[in-house]
Coordinates of C-alpha atoms and ligand atoms in Angstrom, one line a residue:
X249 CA 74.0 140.0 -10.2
X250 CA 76.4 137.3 -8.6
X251 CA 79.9 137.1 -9.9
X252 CA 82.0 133.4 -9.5
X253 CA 85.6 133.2 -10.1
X254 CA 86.3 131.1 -13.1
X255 CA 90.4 130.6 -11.9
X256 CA 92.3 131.8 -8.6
X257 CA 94.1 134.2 -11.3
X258 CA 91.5 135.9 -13.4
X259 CA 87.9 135.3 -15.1
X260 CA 84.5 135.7 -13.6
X261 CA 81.1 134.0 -14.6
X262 CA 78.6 136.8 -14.2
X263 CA 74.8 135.3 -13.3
X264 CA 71.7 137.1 -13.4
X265 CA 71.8 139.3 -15.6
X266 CA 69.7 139.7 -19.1
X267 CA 72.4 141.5 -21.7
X268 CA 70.0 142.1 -24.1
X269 CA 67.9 145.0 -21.8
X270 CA 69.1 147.8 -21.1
X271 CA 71.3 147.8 -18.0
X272 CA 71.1 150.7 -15.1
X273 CA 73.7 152.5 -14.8
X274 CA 74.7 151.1 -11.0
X275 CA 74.8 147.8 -12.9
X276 CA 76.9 148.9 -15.2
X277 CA 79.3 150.3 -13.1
X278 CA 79.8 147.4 -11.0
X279 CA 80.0 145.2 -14.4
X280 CA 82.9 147.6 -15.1
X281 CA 84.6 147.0 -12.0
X282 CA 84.4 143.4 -12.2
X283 CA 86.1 143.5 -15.7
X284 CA 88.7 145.5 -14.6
X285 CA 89.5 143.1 -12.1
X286 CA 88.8 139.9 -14.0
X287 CA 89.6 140.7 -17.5
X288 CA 87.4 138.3 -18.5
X289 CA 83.9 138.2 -18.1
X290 CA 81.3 135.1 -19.0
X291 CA 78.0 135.5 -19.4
X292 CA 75.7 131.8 -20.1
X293 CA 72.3 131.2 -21.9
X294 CA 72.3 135.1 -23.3
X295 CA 69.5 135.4 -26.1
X296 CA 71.0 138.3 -28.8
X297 CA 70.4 139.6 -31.7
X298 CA 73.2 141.1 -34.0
X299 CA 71.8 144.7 -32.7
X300 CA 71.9 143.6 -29.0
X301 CA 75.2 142.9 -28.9
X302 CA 76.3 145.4 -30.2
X303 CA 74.0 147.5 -28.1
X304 CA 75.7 145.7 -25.0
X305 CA 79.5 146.2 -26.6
X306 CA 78.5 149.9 -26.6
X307 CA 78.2 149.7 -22.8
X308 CA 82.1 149.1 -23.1
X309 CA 83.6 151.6 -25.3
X310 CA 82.8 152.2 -29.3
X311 CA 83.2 149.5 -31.9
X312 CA 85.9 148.9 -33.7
X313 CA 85.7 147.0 -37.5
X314 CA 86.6 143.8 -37.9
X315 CA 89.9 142.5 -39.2
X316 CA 90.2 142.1 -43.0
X317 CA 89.3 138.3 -43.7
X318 CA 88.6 136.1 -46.9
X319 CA 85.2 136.2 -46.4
X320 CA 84.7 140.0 -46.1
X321 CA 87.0 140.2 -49.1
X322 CA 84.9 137.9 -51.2
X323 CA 82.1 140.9 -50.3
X324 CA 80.8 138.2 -48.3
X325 CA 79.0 139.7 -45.2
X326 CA 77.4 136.0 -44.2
X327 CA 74.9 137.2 -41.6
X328 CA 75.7 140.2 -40.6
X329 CA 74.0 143.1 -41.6
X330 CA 76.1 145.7 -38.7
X331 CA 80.0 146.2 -39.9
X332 CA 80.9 146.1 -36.4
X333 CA 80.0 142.7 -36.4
X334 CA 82.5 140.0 -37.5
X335 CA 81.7 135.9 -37.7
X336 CA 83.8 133.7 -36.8
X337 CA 82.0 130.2 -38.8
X338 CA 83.7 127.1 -40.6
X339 CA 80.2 127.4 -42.4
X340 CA 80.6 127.2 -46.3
X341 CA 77.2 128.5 -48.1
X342 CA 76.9 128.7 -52.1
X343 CA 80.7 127.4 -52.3
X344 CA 82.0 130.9 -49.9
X345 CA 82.3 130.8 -46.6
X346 CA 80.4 132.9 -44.2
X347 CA 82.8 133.8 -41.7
X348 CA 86.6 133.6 -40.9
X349 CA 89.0 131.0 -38.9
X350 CA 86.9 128.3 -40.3
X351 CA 87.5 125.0 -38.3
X352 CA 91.4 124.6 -37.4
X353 CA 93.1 125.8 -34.5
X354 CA 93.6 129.3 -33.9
X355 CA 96.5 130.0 -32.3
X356 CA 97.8 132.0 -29.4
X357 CA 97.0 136.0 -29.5
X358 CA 95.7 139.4 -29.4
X359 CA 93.3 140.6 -31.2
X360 CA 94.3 142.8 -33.8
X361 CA 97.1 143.8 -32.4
X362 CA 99.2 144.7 -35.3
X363 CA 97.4 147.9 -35.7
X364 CA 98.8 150.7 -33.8
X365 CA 95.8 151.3 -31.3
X366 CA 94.7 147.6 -30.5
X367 CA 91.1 147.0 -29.3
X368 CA 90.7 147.4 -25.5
X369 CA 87.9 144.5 -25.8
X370 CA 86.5 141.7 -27.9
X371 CA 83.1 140.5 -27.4
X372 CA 82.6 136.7 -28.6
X373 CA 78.6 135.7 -28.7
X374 CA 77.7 131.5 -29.3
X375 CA 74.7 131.1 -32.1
X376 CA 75.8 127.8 -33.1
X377 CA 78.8 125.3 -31.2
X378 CA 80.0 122.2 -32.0
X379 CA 79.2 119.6 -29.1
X380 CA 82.5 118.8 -28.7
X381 CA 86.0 120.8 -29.4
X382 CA 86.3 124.6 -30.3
X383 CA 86.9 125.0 -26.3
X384 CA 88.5 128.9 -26.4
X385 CA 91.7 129.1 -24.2
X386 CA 92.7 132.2 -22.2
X387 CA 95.3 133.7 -20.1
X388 CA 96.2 136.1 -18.3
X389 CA 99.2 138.4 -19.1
X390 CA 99.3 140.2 -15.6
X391 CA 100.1 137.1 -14.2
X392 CA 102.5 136.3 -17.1
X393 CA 104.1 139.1 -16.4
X394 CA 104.5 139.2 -12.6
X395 CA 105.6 135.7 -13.0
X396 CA 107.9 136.3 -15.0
X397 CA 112.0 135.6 -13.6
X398 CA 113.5 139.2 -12.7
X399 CA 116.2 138.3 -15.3
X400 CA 113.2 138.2 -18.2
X401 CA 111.6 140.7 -16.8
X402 CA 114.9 142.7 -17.1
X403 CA 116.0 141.5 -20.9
X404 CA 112.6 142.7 -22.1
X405 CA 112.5 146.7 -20.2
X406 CA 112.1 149.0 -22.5
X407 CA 111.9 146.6 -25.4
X408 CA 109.6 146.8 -28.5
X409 CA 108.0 144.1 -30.7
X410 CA 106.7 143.9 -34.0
X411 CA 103.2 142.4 -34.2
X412 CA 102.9 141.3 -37.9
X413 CA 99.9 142.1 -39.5
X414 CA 100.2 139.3 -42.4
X415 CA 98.7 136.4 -41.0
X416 CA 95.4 135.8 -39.0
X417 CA 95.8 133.6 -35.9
X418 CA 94.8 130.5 -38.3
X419 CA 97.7 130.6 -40.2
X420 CA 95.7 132.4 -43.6
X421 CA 97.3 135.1 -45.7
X422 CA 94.9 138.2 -45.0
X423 CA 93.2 139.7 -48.1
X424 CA 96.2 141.7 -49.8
X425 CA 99.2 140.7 -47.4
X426 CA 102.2 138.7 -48.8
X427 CA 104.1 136.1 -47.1
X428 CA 106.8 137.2 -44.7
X429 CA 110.4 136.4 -45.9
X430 CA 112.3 138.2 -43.3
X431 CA 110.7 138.7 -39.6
X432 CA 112.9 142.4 -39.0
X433 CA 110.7 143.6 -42.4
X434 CA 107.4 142.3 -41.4
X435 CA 104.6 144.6 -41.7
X436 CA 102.3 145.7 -38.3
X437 CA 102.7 147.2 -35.9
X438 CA 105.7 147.9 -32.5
X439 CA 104.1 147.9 -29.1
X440 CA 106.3 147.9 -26.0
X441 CA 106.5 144.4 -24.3
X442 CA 105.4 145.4 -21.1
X443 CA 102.3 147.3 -21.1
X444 CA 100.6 149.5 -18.8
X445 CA 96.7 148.9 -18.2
X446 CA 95.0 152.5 -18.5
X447 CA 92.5 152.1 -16.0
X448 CA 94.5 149.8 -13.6
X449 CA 97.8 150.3 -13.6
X450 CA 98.7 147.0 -13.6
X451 CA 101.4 145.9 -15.8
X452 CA 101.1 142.8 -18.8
X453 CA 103.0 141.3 -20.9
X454 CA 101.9 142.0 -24.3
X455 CA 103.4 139.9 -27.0
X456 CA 100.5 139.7 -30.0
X457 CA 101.1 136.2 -32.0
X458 CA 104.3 134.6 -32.0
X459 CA 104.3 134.2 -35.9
X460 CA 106.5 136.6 -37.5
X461 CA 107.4 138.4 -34.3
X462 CA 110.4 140.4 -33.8
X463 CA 111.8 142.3 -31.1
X464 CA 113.0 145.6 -32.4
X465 CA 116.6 145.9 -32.3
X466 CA 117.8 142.1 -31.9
X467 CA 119.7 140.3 -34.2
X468 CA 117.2 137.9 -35.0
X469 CA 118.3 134.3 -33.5
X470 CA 118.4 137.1 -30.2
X471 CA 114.9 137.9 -30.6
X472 CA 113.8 134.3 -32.0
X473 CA 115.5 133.1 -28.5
X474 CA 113.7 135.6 -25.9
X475 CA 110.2 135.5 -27.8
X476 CA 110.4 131.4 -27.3
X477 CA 111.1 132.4 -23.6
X478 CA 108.2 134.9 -23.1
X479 CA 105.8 132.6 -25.0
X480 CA 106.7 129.7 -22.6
X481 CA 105.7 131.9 -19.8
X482 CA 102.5 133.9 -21.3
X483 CA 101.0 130.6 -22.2
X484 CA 101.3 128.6 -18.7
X485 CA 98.9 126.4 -18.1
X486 CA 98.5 127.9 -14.4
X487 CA 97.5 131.2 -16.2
X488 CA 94.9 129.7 -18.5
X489 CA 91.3 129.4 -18.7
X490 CA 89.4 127.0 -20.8
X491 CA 86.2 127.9 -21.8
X492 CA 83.4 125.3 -23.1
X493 CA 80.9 126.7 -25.1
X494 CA 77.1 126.3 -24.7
X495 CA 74.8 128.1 -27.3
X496 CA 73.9 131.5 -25.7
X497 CA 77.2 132.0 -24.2
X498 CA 78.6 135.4 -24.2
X499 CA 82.0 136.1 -23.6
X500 CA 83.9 139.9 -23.0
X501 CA 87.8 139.9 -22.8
X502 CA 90.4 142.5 -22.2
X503 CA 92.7 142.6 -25.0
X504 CA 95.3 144.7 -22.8
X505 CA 95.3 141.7 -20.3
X506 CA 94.7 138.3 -21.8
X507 CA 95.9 136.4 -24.7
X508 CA 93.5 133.4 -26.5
X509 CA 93.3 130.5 -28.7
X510 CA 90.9 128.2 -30.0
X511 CA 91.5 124.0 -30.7
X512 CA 90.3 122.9 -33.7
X513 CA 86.6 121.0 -34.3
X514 CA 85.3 119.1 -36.5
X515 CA 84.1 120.5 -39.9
X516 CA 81.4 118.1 -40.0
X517 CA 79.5 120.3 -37.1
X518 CA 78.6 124.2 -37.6
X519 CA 80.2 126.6 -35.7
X520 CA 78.8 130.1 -35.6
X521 CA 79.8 133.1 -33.7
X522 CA 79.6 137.1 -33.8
X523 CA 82.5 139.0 -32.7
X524 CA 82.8 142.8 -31.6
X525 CA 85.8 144.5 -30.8
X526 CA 85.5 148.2 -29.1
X527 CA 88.5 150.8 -30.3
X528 CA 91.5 150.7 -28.2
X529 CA 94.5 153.3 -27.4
X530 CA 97.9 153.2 -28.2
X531 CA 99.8 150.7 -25.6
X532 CA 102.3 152.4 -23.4
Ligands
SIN677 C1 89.0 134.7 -31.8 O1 90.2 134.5 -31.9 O2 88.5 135.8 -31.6 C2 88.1 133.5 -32.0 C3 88.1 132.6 -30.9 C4 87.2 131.4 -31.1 O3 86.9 131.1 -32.3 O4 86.8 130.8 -30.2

């Protein structure tokens, strides 16, 4: 197994290495390691099924399901025949479609983080990419944080947030949510700002979407003006990986560590992908 840095701040490729046998322990262990480290892990020309991958998310903690989306609403389950499993396709079959965050861009966040124990990781597996646009964006929120100017880092000490749970990062009402009028009411979940990572120590700035946010206690121009400020800094170019998909790719991030967005494609190319996300603790 060979690991390449993907950035100076974060991100390996891993090579040589089959994720859909099973993996020896040692292996494992040293895969572990490397995540801790990277938060991000990229794995190219991976042949799954839906079972082997979620065999291989098992090596990382126990599956979480999938966010509420239209499609799963609609009792449409596309492809997938595990719940763990959620797709991410702009592919419309029979007039429904068969996944979520069809073709636009998805903006900046966390997944699911508007639930009070966030996934620790998502798992993102290529059957079908465009051959141009869709590239996934990440960055790293340990660097965000340590960045950060020692008068930010002070305003947000201590703080809370609000992650609202009404919107996915595509901008679509989820399936029984209504639209937020006031961002100090919005439904989700309060995590504090800075986070520590349980198996590092390492501290992250962990700020969810920027839609409907709200820091707990601010008047709300206050928290409207700081969130613009942390956002500028989470989403620094300098932090960020792009990633360009190939079919086969496999991708594992750490939810505690990195935030991520997709650019928009276009619809007239198929996108398919199969998600995981492995249960999570609450953020302290
Ligand atoms: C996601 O936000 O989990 C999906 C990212 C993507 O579609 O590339």
């Amino acid at each position: 197994m060979e690991l390449l840095a993907l950035t100076p701040v974060f991100g390996f490729e891993v090579r040589g290495l089959d994720t859909a046998t099973p993996l020896p322990e040692a292996t494992m262990a040293r895969l572990q390691a490397a995540w801790n480290r990277a938060s991000l892990l990229v794995f190219r020309d991976q042949k799954l099924d839906e079972g082997a991958l979620v065999a291989f998310s098992r090596h990382f903690g126990e599956p979480e399901l999938p966010p509420a989306s239209a499609a799963r609403a609609a009792g449409d389950g596309g492809i997938a025949r595990h719940p763990e499993i959620w797709i991410i396709s702009n592919v419309v079959e029979n007039g429904k479609p068969i996944g979520a965050l069809g073709y636009g861009e998805a903006e900046w966040h966390t997944d699911m983080s508007y639930i009070d124990a966030p996934p620790t990781a998502s798992l993102l597996y290529g059957l079908e990419v465009p051959p141009i646009g869709a590239d996934t964006h990440f960055a790293s929120q340990h660097a965000a944080y340590e960045g950060l100017p020692a008068e930010l880092k002070a305003a947000v000490e201590g703080r809370r947030a609000n992650h609202d749970s009404s919107y996915t990062s595509a901008g679509e009402l989820r399936a029984g949510a209504r639209p937020v009028e006031a961002v100090d009411q919005a439904p989700g979940a309060r995590h504090p700002i800075v986070r520590t990572h349980p198996e590092t120590g390492r501290k992250a700035l962990f700020l969810g979407r920027r839609r409907n946010a709200w820091i707990e206690g601010l008047p709300v121009a206050e928290s409207e003006a700081l969130l613009d400020r942390l956002w500028a800094e989470s989403s620094r170019a300098d932090y960020t990986y792009v990633h360009k998909w190939r079919q086969g790719d496999l991708l594992i991030w750490d939810n505690r560590a990195v935030i991520h967005r997709r650019d928009a494609f276009d619809n007239a190319h198929r996108r398919l992908l199969l998600r995981t996300q492995l249960k999570g603790s609450r953020p302290f």
